[in-house]
XYZ file of C-alpha atoms in Angstrom:
275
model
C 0.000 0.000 0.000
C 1.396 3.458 -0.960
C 1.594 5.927 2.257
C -0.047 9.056 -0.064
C -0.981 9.656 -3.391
C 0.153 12.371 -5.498
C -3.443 14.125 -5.756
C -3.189 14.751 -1.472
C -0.508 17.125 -2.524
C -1.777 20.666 -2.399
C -0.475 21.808 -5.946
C -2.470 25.192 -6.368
C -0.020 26.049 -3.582
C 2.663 26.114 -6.219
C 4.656 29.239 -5.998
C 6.587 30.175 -9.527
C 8.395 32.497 -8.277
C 10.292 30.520 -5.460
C 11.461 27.728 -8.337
C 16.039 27.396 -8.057
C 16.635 26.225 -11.647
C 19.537 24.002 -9.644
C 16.826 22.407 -8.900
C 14.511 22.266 -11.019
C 17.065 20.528 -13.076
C 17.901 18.152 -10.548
C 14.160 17.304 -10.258
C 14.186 16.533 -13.525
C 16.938 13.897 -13.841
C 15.584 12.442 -10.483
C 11.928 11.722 -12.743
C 12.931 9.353 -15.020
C 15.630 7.685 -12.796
C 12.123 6.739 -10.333
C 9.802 6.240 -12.476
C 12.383 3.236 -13.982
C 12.150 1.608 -11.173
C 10.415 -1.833 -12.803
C 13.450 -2.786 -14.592
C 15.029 -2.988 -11.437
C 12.554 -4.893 -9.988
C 12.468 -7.694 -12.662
C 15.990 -7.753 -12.496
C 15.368 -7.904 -8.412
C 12.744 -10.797 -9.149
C 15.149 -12.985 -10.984
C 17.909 -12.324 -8.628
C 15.501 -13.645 -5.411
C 13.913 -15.910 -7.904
C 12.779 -18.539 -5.314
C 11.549 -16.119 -2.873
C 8.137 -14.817 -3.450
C 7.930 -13.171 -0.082
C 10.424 -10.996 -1.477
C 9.435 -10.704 -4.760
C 6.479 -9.259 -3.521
C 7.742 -6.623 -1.863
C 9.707 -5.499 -4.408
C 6.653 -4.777 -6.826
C 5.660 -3.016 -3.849
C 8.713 -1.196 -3.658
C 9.005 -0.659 -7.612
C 4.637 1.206 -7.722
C 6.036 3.869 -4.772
C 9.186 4.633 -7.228
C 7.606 5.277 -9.873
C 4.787 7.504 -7.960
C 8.285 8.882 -7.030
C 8.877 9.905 -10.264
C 5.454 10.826 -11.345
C 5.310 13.612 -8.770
C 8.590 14.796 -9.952
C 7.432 14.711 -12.944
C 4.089 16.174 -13.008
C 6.292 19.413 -10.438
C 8.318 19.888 -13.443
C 5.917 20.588 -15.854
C 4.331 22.760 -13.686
C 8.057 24.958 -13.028
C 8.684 24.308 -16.785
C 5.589 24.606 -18.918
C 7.430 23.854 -22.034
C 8.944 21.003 -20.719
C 7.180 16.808 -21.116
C 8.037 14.655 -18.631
C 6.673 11.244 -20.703
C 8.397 12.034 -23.457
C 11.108 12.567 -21.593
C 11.261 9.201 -19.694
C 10.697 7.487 -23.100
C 13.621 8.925 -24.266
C 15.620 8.211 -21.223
C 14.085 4.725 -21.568
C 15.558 3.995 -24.934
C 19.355 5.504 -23.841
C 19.966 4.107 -20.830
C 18.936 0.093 -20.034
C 20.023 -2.571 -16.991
C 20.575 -5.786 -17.661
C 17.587 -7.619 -15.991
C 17.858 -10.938 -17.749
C 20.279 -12.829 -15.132
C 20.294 -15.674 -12.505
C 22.572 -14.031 -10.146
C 23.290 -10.933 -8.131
C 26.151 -8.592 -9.876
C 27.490 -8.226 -6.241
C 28.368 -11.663 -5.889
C 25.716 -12.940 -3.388
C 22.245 -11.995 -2.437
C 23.274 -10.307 1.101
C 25.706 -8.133 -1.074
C 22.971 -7.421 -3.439
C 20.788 -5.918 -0.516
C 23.317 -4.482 0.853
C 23.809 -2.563 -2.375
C 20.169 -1.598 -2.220
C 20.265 -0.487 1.119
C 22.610 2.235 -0.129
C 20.518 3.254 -3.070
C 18.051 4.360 -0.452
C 20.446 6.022 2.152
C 21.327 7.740 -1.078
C 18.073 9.052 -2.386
C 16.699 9.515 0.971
C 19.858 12.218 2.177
C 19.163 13.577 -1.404
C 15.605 13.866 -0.734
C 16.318 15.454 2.273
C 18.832 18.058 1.247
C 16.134 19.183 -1.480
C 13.269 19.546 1.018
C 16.039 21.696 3.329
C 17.322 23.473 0.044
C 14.271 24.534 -1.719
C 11.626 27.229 -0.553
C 8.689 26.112 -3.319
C 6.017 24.942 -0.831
C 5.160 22.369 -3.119
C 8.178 20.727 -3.780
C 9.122 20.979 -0.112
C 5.861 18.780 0.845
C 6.978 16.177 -2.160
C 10.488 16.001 -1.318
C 9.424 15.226 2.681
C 7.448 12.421 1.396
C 9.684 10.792 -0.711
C 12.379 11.277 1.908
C 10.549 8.996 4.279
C 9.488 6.544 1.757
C 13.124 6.120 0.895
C 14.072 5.348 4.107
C 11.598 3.109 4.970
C 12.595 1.198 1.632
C 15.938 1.132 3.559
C 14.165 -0.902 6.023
C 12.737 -3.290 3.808
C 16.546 -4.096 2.156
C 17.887 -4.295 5.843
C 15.593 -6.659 7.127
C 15.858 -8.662 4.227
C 19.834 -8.531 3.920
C 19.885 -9.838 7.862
C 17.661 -12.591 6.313
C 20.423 -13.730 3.960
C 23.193 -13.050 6.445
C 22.184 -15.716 8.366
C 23.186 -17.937 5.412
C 25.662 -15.684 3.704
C 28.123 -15.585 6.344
C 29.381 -12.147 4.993
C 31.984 -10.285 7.253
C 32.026 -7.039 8.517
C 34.243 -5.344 6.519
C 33.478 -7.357 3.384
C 29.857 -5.821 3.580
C 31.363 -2.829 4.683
C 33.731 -2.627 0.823
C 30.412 -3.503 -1.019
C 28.603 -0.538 0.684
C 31.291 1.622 -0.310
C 32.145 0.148 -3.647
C 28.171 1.496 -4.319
C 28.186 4.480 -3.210
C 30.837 5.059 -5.506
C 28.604 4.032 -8.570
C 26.757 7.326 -8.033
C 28.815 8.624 -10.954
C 27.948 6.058 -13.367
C 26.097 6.548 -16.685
C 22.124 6.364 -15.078
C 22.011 9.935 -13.576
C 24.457 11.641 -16.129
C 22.600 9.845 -19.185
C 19.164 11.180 -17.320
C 20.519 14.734 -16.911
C 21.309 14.534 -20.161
C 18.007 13.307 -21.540
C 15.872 15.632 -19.219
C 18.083 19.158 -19.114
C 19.695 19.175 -22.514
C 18.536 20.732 -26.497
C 19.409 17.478 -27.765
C 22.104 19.519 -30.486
C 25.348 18.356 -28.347
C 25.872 14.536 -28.264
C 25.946 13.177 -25.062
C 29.258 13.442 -22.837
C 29.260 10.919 -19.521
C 32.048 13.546 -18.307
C 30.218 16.860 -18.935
C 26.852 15.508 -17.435
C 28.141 14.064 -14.586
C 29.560 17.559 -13.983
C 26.470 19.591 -14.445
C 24.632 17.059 -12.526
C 27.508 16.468 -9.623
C 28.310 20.210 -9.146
C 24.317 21.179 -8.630
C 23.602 18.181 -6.295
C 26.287 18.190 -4.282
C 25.780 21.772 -3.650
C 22.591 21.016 -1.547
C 24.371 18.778 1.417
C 24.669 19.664 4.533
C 26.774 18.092 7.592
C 23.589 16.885 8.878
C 22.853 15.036 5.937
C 26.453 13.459 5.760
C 25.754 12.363 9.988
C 22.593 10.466 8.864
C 24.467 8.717 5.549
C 27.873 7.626 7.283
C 25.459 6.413 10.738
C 23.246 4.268 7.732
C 26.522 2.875 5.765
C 27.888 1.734 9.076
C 24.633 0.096 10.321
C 24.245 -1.700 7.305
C 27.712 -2.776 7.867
C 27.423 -4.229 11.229
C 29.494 -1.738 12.431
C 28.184 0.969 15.090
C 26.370 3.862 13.435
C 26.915 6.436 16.020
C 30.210 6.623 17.163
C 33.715 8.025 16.983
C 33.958 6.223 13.754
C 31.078 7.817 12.059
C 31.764 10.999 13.289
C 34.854 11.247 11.520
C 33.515 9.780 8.644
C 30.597 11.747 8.519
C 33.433 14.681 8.740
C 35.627 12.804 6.291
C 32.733 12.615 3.695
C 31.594 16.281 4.199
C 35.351 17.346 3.030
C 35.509 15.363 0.365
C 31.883 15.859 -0.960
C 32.983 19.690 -0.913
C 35.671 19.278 -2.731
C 34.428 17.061 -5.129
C 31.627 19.750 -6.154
C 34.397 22.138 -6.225
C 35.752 19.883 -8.769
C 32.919 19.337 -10.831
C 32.217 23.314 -10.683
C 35.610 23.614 -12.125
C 34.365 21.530 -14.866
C 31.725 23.166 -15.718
C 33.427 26.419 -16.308
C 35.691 25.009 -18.504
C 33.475 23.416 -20.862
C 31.401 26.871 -21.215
């Protein structure tokens, strides 16, 4: 069961003239990458093939994501008149594709596999977060808080599910702990800078992994906050088996805020060399 539906949103409260086009672009990308969110689940399905328990929950999992998206979406349109969010995520549809036909998880076992999920969602749920905190559109603020919280309860439903397997699995502490990280890394791969692309650009330039990446990298990162980093680096740990508030993930959470800074820096840097 879905927690709300997009219509409870009060959208004549929509306010023009409080719309960051940081944003807006961001909210864009973000769209497509949600409302995509079956692929993964068949791929999900074949993975836990054997489990229907699980297999249920993902379809569960994939009809809030793409609600996910569908609010974004339908936002968008509203900030950008001109621009169409299903032709956009038909577009995005035919440039970017998973491969969902296996037997196996990519990460090598099915604990690693949810363990890789679980950091999707600390993901979008910090970057849900650091939206809601950024932007001052009413609207937007209300839809970003909601997706926030279903994101983290979608963190939930991986957890559980990887302690499941890790009663089988056997993994170690710092094994789960490099798979964690070894995702979070994957943040920079070709789904959000091939749906930046699709959602932001003319369609004249050819697509560039480096130069969307950039423009997408340098405006998201822009929106964190320490408190954001505190609530990732306590999530990575706990998913890790290590102790999510500590001395440890204080000076990660530090750690992580310097190098996220810098990193935007980076990608700013980019950006003004390409224009």
């Amino acid at each position: 069961m879905k927690h709300w539906q997009i219509d409870q949103m009060d959208w004549a409260a929509f306010d023009a003239t409080k719309v960051n086009p940081d944003i807006l672009a961001l909210v864009k990308a973000a769209s497509v990458v949600e409302r995509n969110a079956r692929d993964y689940t068949h791929y999900l399905q074949n993975v836990f093939h054997d489990d229907s328990g699980f297999s249920d929950a993902a379809e569960n999992w994939a009809e809030e994501e793409v609600q996910h998206g569908d609010a974004l979406g339908k936002w968008a349109m509203l900030a950008d008149p001109e621009w169409n969010y299903e032709d956009a995520f038909n577009r995005y549809r035919e440039a970017y594709k998973i491969d969902t036909e296996v037997s196996s998880s990519i990460r090598g076992s099915r604990t690693g596999e949810l363990i890789a999920r679980c950091m999707v969602e600390t993901g979008t749920s910090s970057f849900y977060t650091a939206l809601a905190d950024a932007t001052e559109e009413p609207v937007l603020k209300a839809v970003c808080k909601q997706i926030a919280a279903d994101e983290y309860r979608h963190f939930k439903l991986f957890y559980d599910n990887m302690h499941r397997y890790l009663e089988r699995e056997k993994l170690g502490r710092w094994f789960r702990l490099r798979i964690a990280l070894s995702r979070v890394m994957e943040s920079e791969d070709d789904e959000l800078a091939t749906a930046y692309y699709i959602t932001n650009s003319s369609g004249v330039q050819r697509y560039d992994h480096k130069s969307c990446i950039a423009a997408y990298m340098a405006r998201a990162l822009s929106f964190y906050r320490q408190k954001h980093l505190d609530r990732v680096t306590a999530m990575i740990l706990k998913t890790s088996g290590l102790t999510p508030h500590s001395r440890m993930q204080r000076w990660l959470a530090k750690g992580l805020h310097a190098l996220i800074s810098w990193k935007q820096k980076s990608f700013a840097r980019q950006l003004l060399q390409q224009s």
